[in-house]
Coordinates of N, CA and C and ligand atoms in Angstrom, one line a residue:
M1 N 218.3 258.0 168.9 CA 219.0 256.8 168.8 C 218.4 255.7 168.0
T2 N 219.2 254.7 167.3 CA 218.4 253.7 166.7 C 217.9 252.7 167.8
Q3 N 216.8 252.3 167.6 CA 216.2 251.2 168.5 C 217.2 249.8 168.5
Q4 N 217.6 249.3 169.7 CA 218.4 248.0 169.7 C 217.7 247.1 169.0
T5 N 218.4 245.9 168.6 CA 218.0 244.6 167.9 C 217.1 243.9 169.1
L6 N 216.0 243.5 168.6 CA 215.1 242.9 169.6 C 215.5 241.2 169.7
I7 N 215.2 240.5 170.9 CA 215.4 239.2 170.9 C 214.3 238.6 171.1
F8 N 214.0 237.8 170.1 CA 212.7 236.9 169.9 C 213.2 235.7 170.4
A9 N 212.4 234.8 171.3 CA 212.7 233.4 171.8 C 212.2 232.6 170.6
H10 N 212.7 231.6 170.1 CA 212.4 230.8 169.1 C 211.6 229.5 169.7
R11 N 210.4 229.5 169.4 CA 209.5 228.5 170.2 C 209.7 228.6 171.6
G12 N 209.8 229.8 172.2 CA 210.1 230.0 173.5 C 211.4 229.9 173.7
A13 N 212.0 229.5 175.3 CA 213.5 229.4 175.4 C 213.5 227.9 175.2
S14 N 213.8 227.6 173.7 CA 213.5 226.1 173.5 C 215.1 225.6 173.7
G15 N 216.0 226.3 173.8 CA 217.2 225.4 174.1 C 217.1 224.8 175.4
T16 N 216.4 225.3 176.4 CA 216.5 224.9 178.0 C 215.3 224.2 178.3
Y17 N 213.9 224.6 177.6 CA 213.0 224.0 177.9 C 212.2 223.4 176.6
P18 N 211.2 222.4 177.0 CA 210.6 221.9 175.7 C 209.7 222.8 174.9
E19 N 210.1 222.9 173.6 CA 209.8 224.1 172.7 C 208.2 224.1 172.5
N20 N 207.7 225.4 172.4 CA 206.3 225.5 172.4 C 205.3 225.0 173.5
T21 N 205.9 225.2 174.6 CA 205.2 225.1 175.8 C 205.1 226.1 176.7
M22 N 204.1 226.4 177.6 CA 203.9 227.5 178.5 C 205.3 227.7 179.1
D23 N 205.9 226.5 179.8 CA 207.1 226.6 180.4 C 208.3 227.4 179.6
A24 N 208.4 227.1 178.2 CA 209.3 227.8 177.3 C 209.0 229.2 177.1
Y25 N 207.7 229.6 177.2 CA 207.4 230.9 176.8 C 207.6 231.6 178.0
K26 N 207.1 231.0 179.2 CA 207.4 231.9 180.7 C 209.1 232.0 180.8
A27 N 209.8 230.9 180.3 CA 211.1 231.2 180.8 C 211.6 232.4 180.0
A28 N 211.4 232.4 178.7 CA 211.7 233.4 177.9 C 211.4 234.6 178.5
A29 N 210.2 235.0 179.1 CA 209.8 236.2 179.7 C 210.6 236.6 180.8
E30 N 211.0 235.4 181.3 CA 211.6 235.7 182.7 C 213.2 236.1 182.4
A31 N 213.6 235.5 181.4 CA 215.0 236.0 180.9 C 215.1 237.3 180.5
G32 N 214.1 237.7 180.0 CA 214.0 239.3 179.5 C 214.2 239.3 178.0
A33 N 213.5 238.3 177.3 CA 213.2 238.4 176.0 C 212.2 239.5 175.7
D34 N 212.7 240.0 174.2 CA 211.7 241.1 174.0 C 210.3 240.6 173.3
G35 N 210.5 239.2 172.9 CA 209.4 238.7 172.0 C 209.5 237.2 172.0
L36 N 208.5 236.6 171.7 CA 208.4 235.2 171.3 C 208.2 234.9 169.9
E37 N 208.4 233.8 169.3 CA 208.1 233.3 168.2 C 207.4 231.8 168.4
V38 N 206.4 231.7 167.9 CA 205.5 230.3 168.3 C 205.0 229.9 166.9
D39 N 204.7 228.6 166.8 CA 204.2 227.8 165.7 C 202.9 227.6 165.9
V40 N 201.8 227.9 164.9 CA 200.4 227.4 164.9 C 199.9 226.5 164.0
Q41 N 199.3 225.7 164.4 CA 198.4 224.6 163.7 C 197.2 224.6 164.1
L42 N 196.2 223.9 163.4 CA 194.8 223.8 163.7 C 194.5 222.4 164.1
S43 N 193.6 222.1 165.2 CA 193.0 220.7 165.6 C 192.0 220.5 164.7
K44 N 191.5 219.3 164.8 CA 190.6 218.8 163.9 C 189.3 219.6 164.1
D45 N 189.0 220.3 165.4 CA 187.9 221.2 165.8 C 188.2 222.7 165.4
G46 N 189.3 222.5 164.9 CA 189.5 224.1 164.5 C 190.2 225.3 165.6
V47 N 190.7 224.6 166.7 CA 191.5 225.2 167.6 C 192.9 225.6 167.2
P48 N 193.1 226.9 167.0 CA 194.6 227.1 166.9 C 195.4 226.7 167.8
V49 N 196.3 225.6 168.0 CA 197.3 225.2 168.8 C 198.8 225.3 168.5
L50 N 199.7 225.4 169.7 CA 200.9 225.8 169.4 C 201.9 224.4 169.4
I51 N 202.3 224.2 168.2 CA 203.1 223.2 167.9 C 203.8 223.1 166.6
H52 N 205.2 222.7 166.6 CA 205.9 223.2 165.4 C 205.4 222.0 164.3
D53 N 205.7 220.6 164.6 CA 205.4 219.8 163.5 C 204.0 219.6 163.0
E54 N 203.5 219.1 161.9 CA 202.1 218.9 161.7 C 201.8 217.5 162.1
T55 N 202.4 216.8 162.9 CA 202.2 215.6 163.8 C 202.6 215.8 165.1
V56 N 202.1 215.0 165.9 CA 202.4 215.1 167.5 C 203.5 214.2 167.9
N57 N 204.0 213.4 166.6 CA 205.1 212.4 167.0 C 206.2 212.9 167.8
R58 N 207.0 213.8 167.1 CA 208.3 214.2 167.8 C 208.1 214.7 169.2
T59 N 207.2 215.6 169.5 CA 207.1 216.5 170.6 C 206.1 216.1 171.6
T60 N 205.4 215.1 171.5 CA 204.4 214.4 172.6 C 204.6 212.9 172.7
N61 N 204.0 212.3 173.6 CA 203.8 210.8 173.8 C 202.8 210.3 173.0
G62 N 202.2 211.3 172.3 CA 200.9 210.5 171.3 C 201.3 210.5 170.1
E63 N 200.6 210.1 169.1 CA 200.7 209.9 167.8 C 199.8 210.4 166.6
G64 N 200.0 210.9 165.6 CA 199.1 211.1 164.5 C 199.3 212.7 164.1
W65 N 198.4 213.1 163.2 CA 198.3 214.2 162.5 C 197.5 215.3 163.4
V66 N 198.1 216.5 163.8 CA 197.3 217.5 164.6 C 196.0 217.8 164.0
K67 N 195.9 217.7 162.4 CA 194.2 218.1 161.9 C 193.7 216.8 162.1
D68 N 194.0 215.7 162.5 CA 193.0 214.6 162.7 C 192.6 214.4 164.3
L69 N 193.3 215.2 164.9 CA 192.8 215.3 166.6 C 192.1 216.4 167.0
T70 N 191.2 216.1 167.9 CA 190.4 217.2 168.5 C 191.3 217.7 169.6
Y71 N 190.9 219.2 169.9 CA 191.6 219.8 171.2 C 191.5 219.2 172.4
E72 N 190.6 218.3 172.5 CA 190.4 217.5 173.8 C 191.3 216.4 173.9
E73 N 191.7 215.8 172.4 CA 192.6 214.7 172.5 C 194.0 215.1 172.7
L74 N 194.0 216.3 171.9 CA 195.6 216.9 172.1 C 196.0 217.2 173.4
Q75 N 194.8 217.6 174.3 CA 195.1 218.1 175.7 C 195.6 216.8 176.6
T76 N 195.4 215.9 176.1 CA 195.7 214.4 177.1 C 197.1 214.1 176.7
M77 N 197.8 214.7 176.1 CA 199.4 214.3 175.6 C 200.1 215.1 176.5
D78 N 201.2 214.4 176.6 CA 202.4 214.8 177.3 C 203.5 215.5 176.5
A79 N 203.6 216.8 176.4 CA 204.4 217.4 175.5 C 205.7 218.0 176.1
G80 N 206.3 217.4 177.3 CA 207.3 217.7 177.9 C 208.4 216.4 178.1
S81 N 207.9 215.3 178.3 CA 209.0 214.0 178.6 C 209.7 214.1 177.6
W82 N 209.5 214.0 176.2 CA 210.6 213.9 175.3 C 211.8 214.8 175.3
F83 N 211.5 215.7 176.1 CA 212.8 216.8 176.1 C 213.5 216.3 177.6
H84 N 212.9 216.3 178.5 CA 213.3 216.0 179.9 C 212.0 215.3 180.6
D85 N 212.5 214.4 181.5 CA 211.4 213.9 182.5 C 210.7 214.9 183.5
D86 N 211.6 216.0 183.8 CA 210.9 217.2 184.6 C 209.7 218.0 183.8
F87 N 209.6 217.6 182.7 CA 208.5 218.2 182.0 C 207.2 217.4 181.6
S88 N 206.9 216.4 182.1 CA 206.0 215.7 181.9 C 204.4 216.4 182.2
H89 N 204.4 217.4 182.9 CA 203.3 218.0 183.1 C 203.0 218.9 182.0
A90 N 203.6 219.0 180.9 CA 203.6 219.9 180.1 C 202.5 219.6 178.8
T91 N 201.7 220.7 178.5 CA 200.7 220.3 177.3 C 201.0 221.0 176.2
I92 N 200.4 220.8 175.1 CA 200.2 221.4 173.8 C 199.7 222.8 174.3
P93 N 199.9 223.9 174.0 CA 199.1 225.2 174.5 C 198.2 225.4 173.4
S94 N 196.9 226.0 173.6 CA 196.1 226.6 172.5 C 196.9 227.9 172.7
L95 N 196.5 228.7 171.4 CA 197.1 230.1 171.1 C 196.1 230.8 172.1
E96 N 194.9 230.4 172.4 CA 194.2 231.2 173.5 C 194.8 231.4 174.8
E97 N 195.3 230.2 175.3 CA 196.0 230.1 176.5 C 197.2 231.0 176.6
L98 N 197.8 231.1 175.5 CA 199.3 232.0 175.5 C 198.7 233.4 175.4
L99 N 197.7 233.8 174.7 CA 197.4 235.3 174.5 C 196.9 235.8 176.0
I100 N 196.1 234.8 176.5 CA 195.6 235.2 177.8 C 196.8 235.7 179.0
W101 N 197.7 234.8 178.9 CA 198.9 235.0 179.5 C 199.7 236.4 179.2
L102 N 199.9 236.4 177.8 CA 200.7 237.5 177.4 C 199.9 239.0 177.6
R103 N 198.6 238.8 177.9 CA 198.0 240.3 177.8 C 198.8 240.8 179.3
G104 N 199.3 240.2 180.2 CA 199.7 240.6 181.5 C 201.4 241.0 181.3
Q105 N 202.0 240.6 179.9 CA 203.3 240.9 179.6 C 203.5 241.7 178.7
S106 N 204.8 242.3 178.5 CA 205.0 243.3 177.7 C 205.7 242.8 176.3
L107 N 205.7 241.3 176.2 CA 206.4 240.7 174.8 C 205.5 241.0 173.7
Y108 N 206.4 241.3 172.5 CA 205.9 241.1 171.3 C 205.9 239.5 171.0
L109 N 205.0 239.2 169.9 CA 204.6 238.0 169.5 C 204.7 237.6 168.1
N110 N 205.5 236.8 167.5 CA 205.6 236.3 166.4 C 204.9 234.9 166.0
I111 N 203.7 234.9 165.3 CA 203.0 233.8 165.2 C 203.2 233.2 163.7
E112 N 203.9 232.2 163.7 CA 204.1 231.6 162.3 C 203.0 230.5 162.1
L113 N 202.5 231.0 160.9 CA 201.3 230.1 160.4 C 201.8 229.0 159.7
K114 N 201.7 227.8 160.2 CA 202.2 226.6 159.7 C 201.4 226.2 158.6
T115 N 201.1 226.9 157.5 CA 200.4 226.4 156.5 C 201.1 225.8 155.2
G116 N 202.3 225.5 155.4 CA 203.2 225.0 154.1 C 202.9 223.5 153.8
I117 N 202.6 222.6 154.6 CA 202.4 221.1 154.2 C 200.9 221.0 154.4
V118 N 200.2 221.2 155.6 CA 198.6 221.1 155.5 C 198.1 222.5 155.6
H119 N 197.2 222.7 154.7 CA 196.8 224.2 154.2 C 195.9 224.8 155.5
Y120 N 195.1 223.9 156.4 CA 194.1 224.6 157.2 C 193.3 225.5 156.6
P121 N 192.4 225.2 156.3 CA 191.1 226.4 155.7 C 190.8 227.0 157.0
G122 N 190.7 228.5 156.9 CA 190.4 229.3 158.1 C 191.2 229.5 159.0
I123 N 192.3 229.4 159.0 CA 193.5 229.3 160.2 C 193.8 230.6 160.4
E124 N 193.7 231.4 159.3 CA 194.1 232.8 159.4 C 193.1 233.7 159.9
N125 N 191.9 233.3 159.7 CA 190.7 233.8 160.2 C 190.6 233.6 161.8
A126 N 191.0 232.3 162.1 CA 190.7 231.8 163.5 C 191.8 232.7 164.4
V127 N 192.9 232.7 163.9 CA 194.2 233.5 164.6 C 193.6 235.0 164.7
I128 N 193.6 235.4 163.6 CA 193.2 237.0 163.8 C 192.0 237.3 164.8
K129 N 191.0 236.6 164.9 CA 189.9 236.7 165.5 C 190.4 236.6 167.2
L130 N 191.2 235.7 167.5 CA 191.8 235.7 168.9 C 192.7 236.7 169.3
I131 N 193.6 237.3 168.3 CA 194.4 238.4 168.5 C 193.7 239.6 168.8
K132 N 192.5 239.9 168.0 CA 191.5 241.0 168.0 C 191.0 240.8 169.5
Q133 N 190.1 239.7 169.9 CA 189.6 239.5 171.0 C 190.5 240.0 172.2
Y134 N 191.8 239.6 172.1 CA 192.7 240.1 173.3 C 193.6 241.2 173.0
D135 N 193.0 242.0 172.0 CA 193.5 243.3 171.9 C 195.0 243.4 171.7
L136 N 195.5 242.5 171.0 CA 196.9 242.3 170.7 C 197.4 242.7 169.5
I137 N 196.7 243.1 168.5 CA 197.1 243.5 167.1 C 198.2 244.1 167.0
D138 N 198.7 245.2 168.0 CA 199.9 246.2 167.9 C 201.1 245.4 168.1
R139 N 200.9 244.3 168.8 CA 202.2 243.5 169.4 C 202.5 242.1 168.9
V140 N 201.7 242.1 167.7 CA 201.8 240.9 167.0 C 202.7 240.9 165.5
I141 N 203.0 240.0 165.1 CA 203.6 240.0 163.7 C 203.2 238.4 163.2
L142 N 202.7 238.2 162.1 CA 202.1 237.1 161.5 C 203.3 236.6 160.4
S143 N 203.7 235.5 160.4 CA 204.7 235.2 159.3 C 204.2 233.8 158.7
S144 N 204.9 233.5 157.7 CA 204.6 232.2 157.0 C 205.5 232.0 156.0
F145 N 205.7 230.5 155.8 CA 206.6 230.3 154.3 C 205.8 230.3 153.2
N146 N 204.3 230.1 153.7 CA 203.4 230.0 152.7 C 202.7 231.6 152.5
H147 N 203.0 232.0 151.5 CA 202.9 233.6 151.3 C 201.6 233.7 151.0
Y148 N 200.9 233.0 150.5 CA 199.3 232.7 150.1 C 198.4 233.1 151.7
S149 N 199.3 232.6 152.5 CA 198.5 232.8 153.7 C 198.5 234.3 154.3
L150 N 199.7 234.9 154.0 CA 200.0 236.3 154.3 C 198.9 237.3 153.3
V151 N 198.6 236.7 152.2 CA 197.7 237.7 151.3 C 196.3 237.5 152.1
T152 N 196.0 236.3 152.6 CA 194.7 236.0 153.1 C 194.7 236.9 154.5
V153 N 195.8 236.9 155.3 CA 195.8 237.7 156.3 C 195.5 239.1 156.1
R154 N 196.3 239.7 154.9 CA 196.0 241.1 154.5 C 194.7 241.3 154.2
Q155 N 194.1 240.4 153.5 CA 192.6 240.6 153.1 C 191.7 240.6 154.3
L156 N 191.9 240.0 155.4 CA 191.1 239.9 156.5 C 191.4 241.0 157.2
H157 N 192.8 241.6 157.5 CA 192.9 242.8 158.4 C 193.8 243.8 157.6
P158 N 193.6 244.9 157.8 CA 194.4 245.9 156.8 C 195.7 246.2 157.5
T159 N 196.0 246.2 158.6 CA 197.2 246.7 159.3 C 198.1 245.7 160.1
I160 N 197.4 244.7 160.5 CA 198.4 243.7 161.5 C 199.7 243.4 160.5
E161 N 200.9 243.5 161.2 CA 202.1 243.3 160.5 C 202.3 241.8 160.2
T162 N 202.8 241.6 158.7 CA 203.1 240.4 158.5 C 204.6 240.3 157.6
A163 N 205.1 239.2 157.8 CA 206.3 238.9 157.5 C 206.9 237.9 156.3
I164 N 207.3 237.8 155.4 CA 207.4 236.7 154.6 C 208.8 235.9 155.4
L165 N 208.6 234.6 155.2 CA 209.7 233.7 155.7 C 210.2 233.2 154.6
F166 N 211.5 233.1 154.5 CA 212.3 232.3 153.3 C 213.5 231.9 153.7
M167 N 214.1 230.9 153.0 CA 215.3 230.3 153.3 C 216.7 230.6 152.4
E168 N 216.5 230.9 151.2 CA 217.5 231.0 150.2 C 217.3 232.4 149.6
G169 N 218.3 232.4 148.5 CA 218.1 233.7 147.9 C 217.1 234.4 147.2
L170 N 216.1 235.0 147.7 CA 215.0 235.6 147.3 C 215.7 236.8 146.7
Y171 N 215.5 237.4 145.3 CA 215.9 238.6 144.9 C 215.0 239.8 145.4
E172 N 215.8 240.8 145.7 CA 215.3 242.0 146.4 C 213.8 241.7 147.1
P173 N 213.9 240.8 148.2 CA 212.8 240.5 148.8 C 212.0 241.5 149.5
W174 N 212.5 242.8 149.6 CA 211.8 244.1 150.2 C 210.8 244.5 149.3
D175 N 211.1 244.2 147.8 CA 210.3 244.5 146.9 C 209.0 243.5 146.9
Y176 N 209.7 242.2 147.0 CA 208.7 241.1 146.9 C 207.8 241.1 147.8
A177 N 208.1 241.5 149.0 CA 207.3 241.5 150.3 C 206.0 242.2 150.0
K178 N 206.3 243.5 149.2 CA 205.1 244.3 149.0 C 204.1 243.6 148.5
T179 N 204.5 242.8 147.4 CA 203.5 242.3 146.5 C 202.4 241.5 147.2
V180 N 202.7 240.8 148.4 CA 201.9 239.9 149.2 C 201.5 240.8 150.4
G181 N 201.7 242.1 150.4 CA 201.4 243.1 151.3 C 202.1 242.9 152.8
A182 N 203.1 242.3 152.7 CA 204.0 242.0 154.0 C 205.1 243.2 154.1
Q183 N 205.3 243.4 155.5 CA 206.2 244.7 155.9 C 207.5 244.1 156.2
S184 N 207.8 242.8 156.5 CA 209.2 242.7 157.0 C 209.6 241.2 156.5
L185 N 210.8 241.0 156.8 CA 211.5 239.8 156.1 C 212.0 238.8 157.3
H186 N 211.7 237.5 157.5 CA 212.2 236.8 158.3 C 212.9 235.5 157.6
C187 N 214.2 235.8 157.5 CA 214.9 235.0 156.5 C 215.7 233.9 157.5
S188 N 216.3 232.9 156.9 CA 217.3 231.9 157.4 C 218.5 232.7 157.8
L189 N 219.2 232.3 158.7 CA 220.6 232.9 159.1 C 221.6 233.1 158.0
P190 N 221.7 232.0 157.3 CA 222.8 232.4 156.3 C 222.4 233.6 155.0
V191 N 221.1 233.6 155.1 CA 220.6 234.5 154.0 C 221.1 236.1 154.3
A192 N 221.2 236.1 155.9 CA 221.2 237.7 156.6 C 222.6 238.0 156.4
V193 N 223.2 238.3 155.2 CA 224.5 238.4 155.1 C 224.5 240.5 154.9
P194 N 225.5 240.8 155.4 CA 225.6 242.3 155.2 C 225.0 243.1 154.0
K195 N 225.1 242.3 153.0 CA 224.7 243.2 151.7 C 223.0 243.2 151.7
L196 N 222.4 242.1 152.2 CA 221.1 242.0 152.4 C 220.6 243.0 153.5
L197 N 221.4 242.9 154.5 CA 221.0 243.8 155.7 C 221.2 245.1 155.2
M198 N 222.0 245.6 154.6 CA 222.1 247.1 154.3 C 221.0 247.5 153.3
A199 N 220.7 246.8 152.3 CA 219.6 246.9 151.3 C 218.5 247.1 151.8
A200 N 218.2 246.1 152.9 CA 216.8 246.0 153.6 C 216.6 247.5 154.3
A201 N 217.8 247.6 154.9 CA 217.6 249.0 155.7 C 217.4 250.1 155.0
E202 N 218.1 250.2 153.8 CA 217.7 251.3 152.6 C 216.5 251.4 152.3
A203 N 215.7 249.9 152.1 CA 214.4 250.1 151.9 C 213.5 250.3 153.0
D204 N 214.1 250.4 154.2 CA 213.2 250.6 155.5 C 212.5 249.3 155.7
T205 N 213.1 248.2 155.6 CA 212.3 247.0 155.9 C 213.0 246.2 156.8
P206 N 212.2 246.0 158.0 CA 212.8 245.1 159.3 C 213.3 243.7 158.8
V207 N 214.3 243.3 159.4 CA 214.8 241.9 158.9 C 214.8 241.3 160.4
R208 N 214.5 239.9 160.5 CA 214.5 239.1 161.8 C 215.1 237.8 161.4
P209 N 216.3 237.6 161.4 CA 216.8 236.2 161.1 C 216.5 235.1 162.1
F210 N 216.4 234.0 161.6 CA 216.3 232.8 162.3 C 217.4 231.7 162.1
T211 N 217.8 230.7 162.9 CA 217.7 230.8 164.2 C 219.1 230.9 164.4
V212 N 219.4 231.8 165.4 CA 220.6 232.7 165.5 C 221.0 232.0 166.9
N213 N 221.6 230.9 167.1 CA 222.4 230.3 168.4 C 223.6 230.6 168.7
E214 N 224.6 230.8 167.8 CA 226.0 231.0 168.0 C 226.3 232.4 168.5
R215 N 227.1 232.7 169.6 CA 227.2 234.2 170.0 C 227.8 235.0 169.2
S216 N 228.9 234.3 168.2 CA 229.4 235.3 167.1 C 228.3 235.9 166.1
H217 N 227.5 234.9 165.8 CA 226.3 235.4 164.9 C 225.6 236.5 165.4
M218 N 225.2 236.2 166.9 CA 224.4 237.2 167.6 C 225.1 238.6 167.4
K219 N 226.1 238.5 167.9 CA 227.1 239.7 168.0 C 227.1 240.5 166.4
A220 N 227.5 239.8 165.4 CA 227.2 240.4 164.0 C 226.0 241.1 164.0
L221 N 224.8 240.3 164.3 CA 223.6 240.9 163.8 C 223.1 242.1 164.5
F222 N 223.8 242.1 165.9 CA 223.5 243.1 166.9 C 224.3 244.4 166.3
Q223 N 225.2 244.1 165.8 CA 226.4 245.3 165.5 C 225.8 245.8 164.0
A224 N 225.1 244.8 163.2 CA 224.6 245.3 161.9 C 223.2 246.0 162.2
K225 N 222.8 245.9 163.7 CA 221.5 246.8 163.9 C 220.3 246.4 163.1
C226 N 220.3 244.8 163.0 CA 218.8 244.2 162.3 C 218.0 244.5 163.2
A227 N 216.6 244.4 163.0 CA 215.6 244.6 163.6 C 215.4 243.7 164.8
A228 N 215.3 242.4 164.9 CA 215.5 241.5 165.9 C 216.3 240.1 165.3
I229 N 216.5 239.2 166.1 CA 216.9 238.0 165.9 C 216.1 237.0 166.8
M230 N 216.1 235.8 166.1 CA 215.3 234.7 166.9 C 216.3 233.7 167.1
T231 N 216.1 233.2 168.5 CA 217.2 232.4 169.1 C 216.5 231.6 170.0
D232 N 216.9 230.3 170.1 CA 216.6 229.4 171.1 C 217.0 229.5 172.5
W233 N 218.0 230.5 172.5 CA 218.9 231.0 174.0 C 218.9 232.3 174.1
P234 N 217.5 232.9 174.4 CA 217.5 234.3 174.6 C 218.3 234.7 175.9
E235 N 218.5 233.9 176.9 CA 219.4 234.5 177.8 C 220.8 234.7 177.5
Q236 N 221.2 234.0 176.4 CA 222.7 234.2 176.0 C 222.7 235.2 175.2
A237 N 221.6 235.5 174.4 CA 221.6 236.7 173.5 C 221.4 237.9 174.3
L238 N 220.8 238.0 175.5 CA 220.5 239.1 176.2 C 222.2 239.5 176.7
Q239 N 222.8 238.4 177.0 CA 224.2 238.7 177.7 C 225.0 239.4 176.6
V240 N 225.1 238.7 175.3 CA 225.9 239.4 174.1 C 225.3 240.7 173.8
R241 N 224.0 240.9 173.8 CA 223.7 242.5 173.6 C 224.4 243.2 174.6
E242 N 224.2 242.8 175.9 CA 224.6 243.8 176.9 C 226.1 244.0 176.8
E243 N 227.0 242.9 176.4 CA 228.5 243.0 176.2 C 228.7 244.0 175.3
I244 N 228.0 244.0 174.0 CA 228.2 244.9 173.0 C 227.9 246.4 173.2
T245 N 226.8 246.4 174.1 CA 226.4 247.9 174.5 C 227.1 248.6 175.5
K246 N 227.9 247.7 176.1 CA 228.8 248.4 177.5 C 229.6 249.7 177.0
Ligands
G3P1 O1 209.8 231.8 162.3 C1 211.2 231.4 162.3 C2 211.3 230.0 162.2 O2 210.5 229.4 163.1 C3 211.1 229.3 161.1 O3 211.3 227.8 161.0 O4 210.9 225.4 161.2 O5 211.8 226.8 163.2 O6 209.4 227.0 162.4 P1 210.9 226.8 162.0
MG2 MG1 208.7 228.4 163.6

């Protein structure tokens, strides 16, 4: 039997909870998601923290670049009220906080290295160190739009899965991925057309498109048996997957 398409909760269950918070991750697990996608940046004092943007301005009540704030300073910020008053208790999680919780779960974890705008020297090493410390190498996929980061990951660790992130028409990405030591393709939804999915399957290369929030797109990708989808709405995706396998 071919393995069914996995459902990764994009920034956690970010349709219903503030993105990249423990609330969003725990809600995804409760909904029955197979995995999480999280975004990692580095604090001023070198702590890997989970936040999508390079600044805290959009998703907290604070201001400034993550790279200019210490972990302690980041911890004082409210990372939930921007989404809804009910989440004023939410903070910016450290990667370590997530991994400690994840040890007791069976979820896969896709950590996106946000090294496209700020380069964060040493981030790859800091992330791998934590994954090894919590013995989660076999459940983690590291991805990045900055493919130099993926090369660094491969130099630091021979087997941890890496995935190239891309938005537009990369030619024969399964071949290109090999040149940076990556095993899989994380492409934007419009790129994931049947022709690409079929050719990637021929090349034995997993594809996990983002961000798949429409039921019709979920259905098409489940039917195409792609490796996984990333969605803000894991609960709905689970329903759609169940409906088509009935
Ligand atoms: O990793 C997939 C996706 O999260 C990439 O884009 O901007 O949502 O982090 P973004
Ligand atoms: Mg991301």
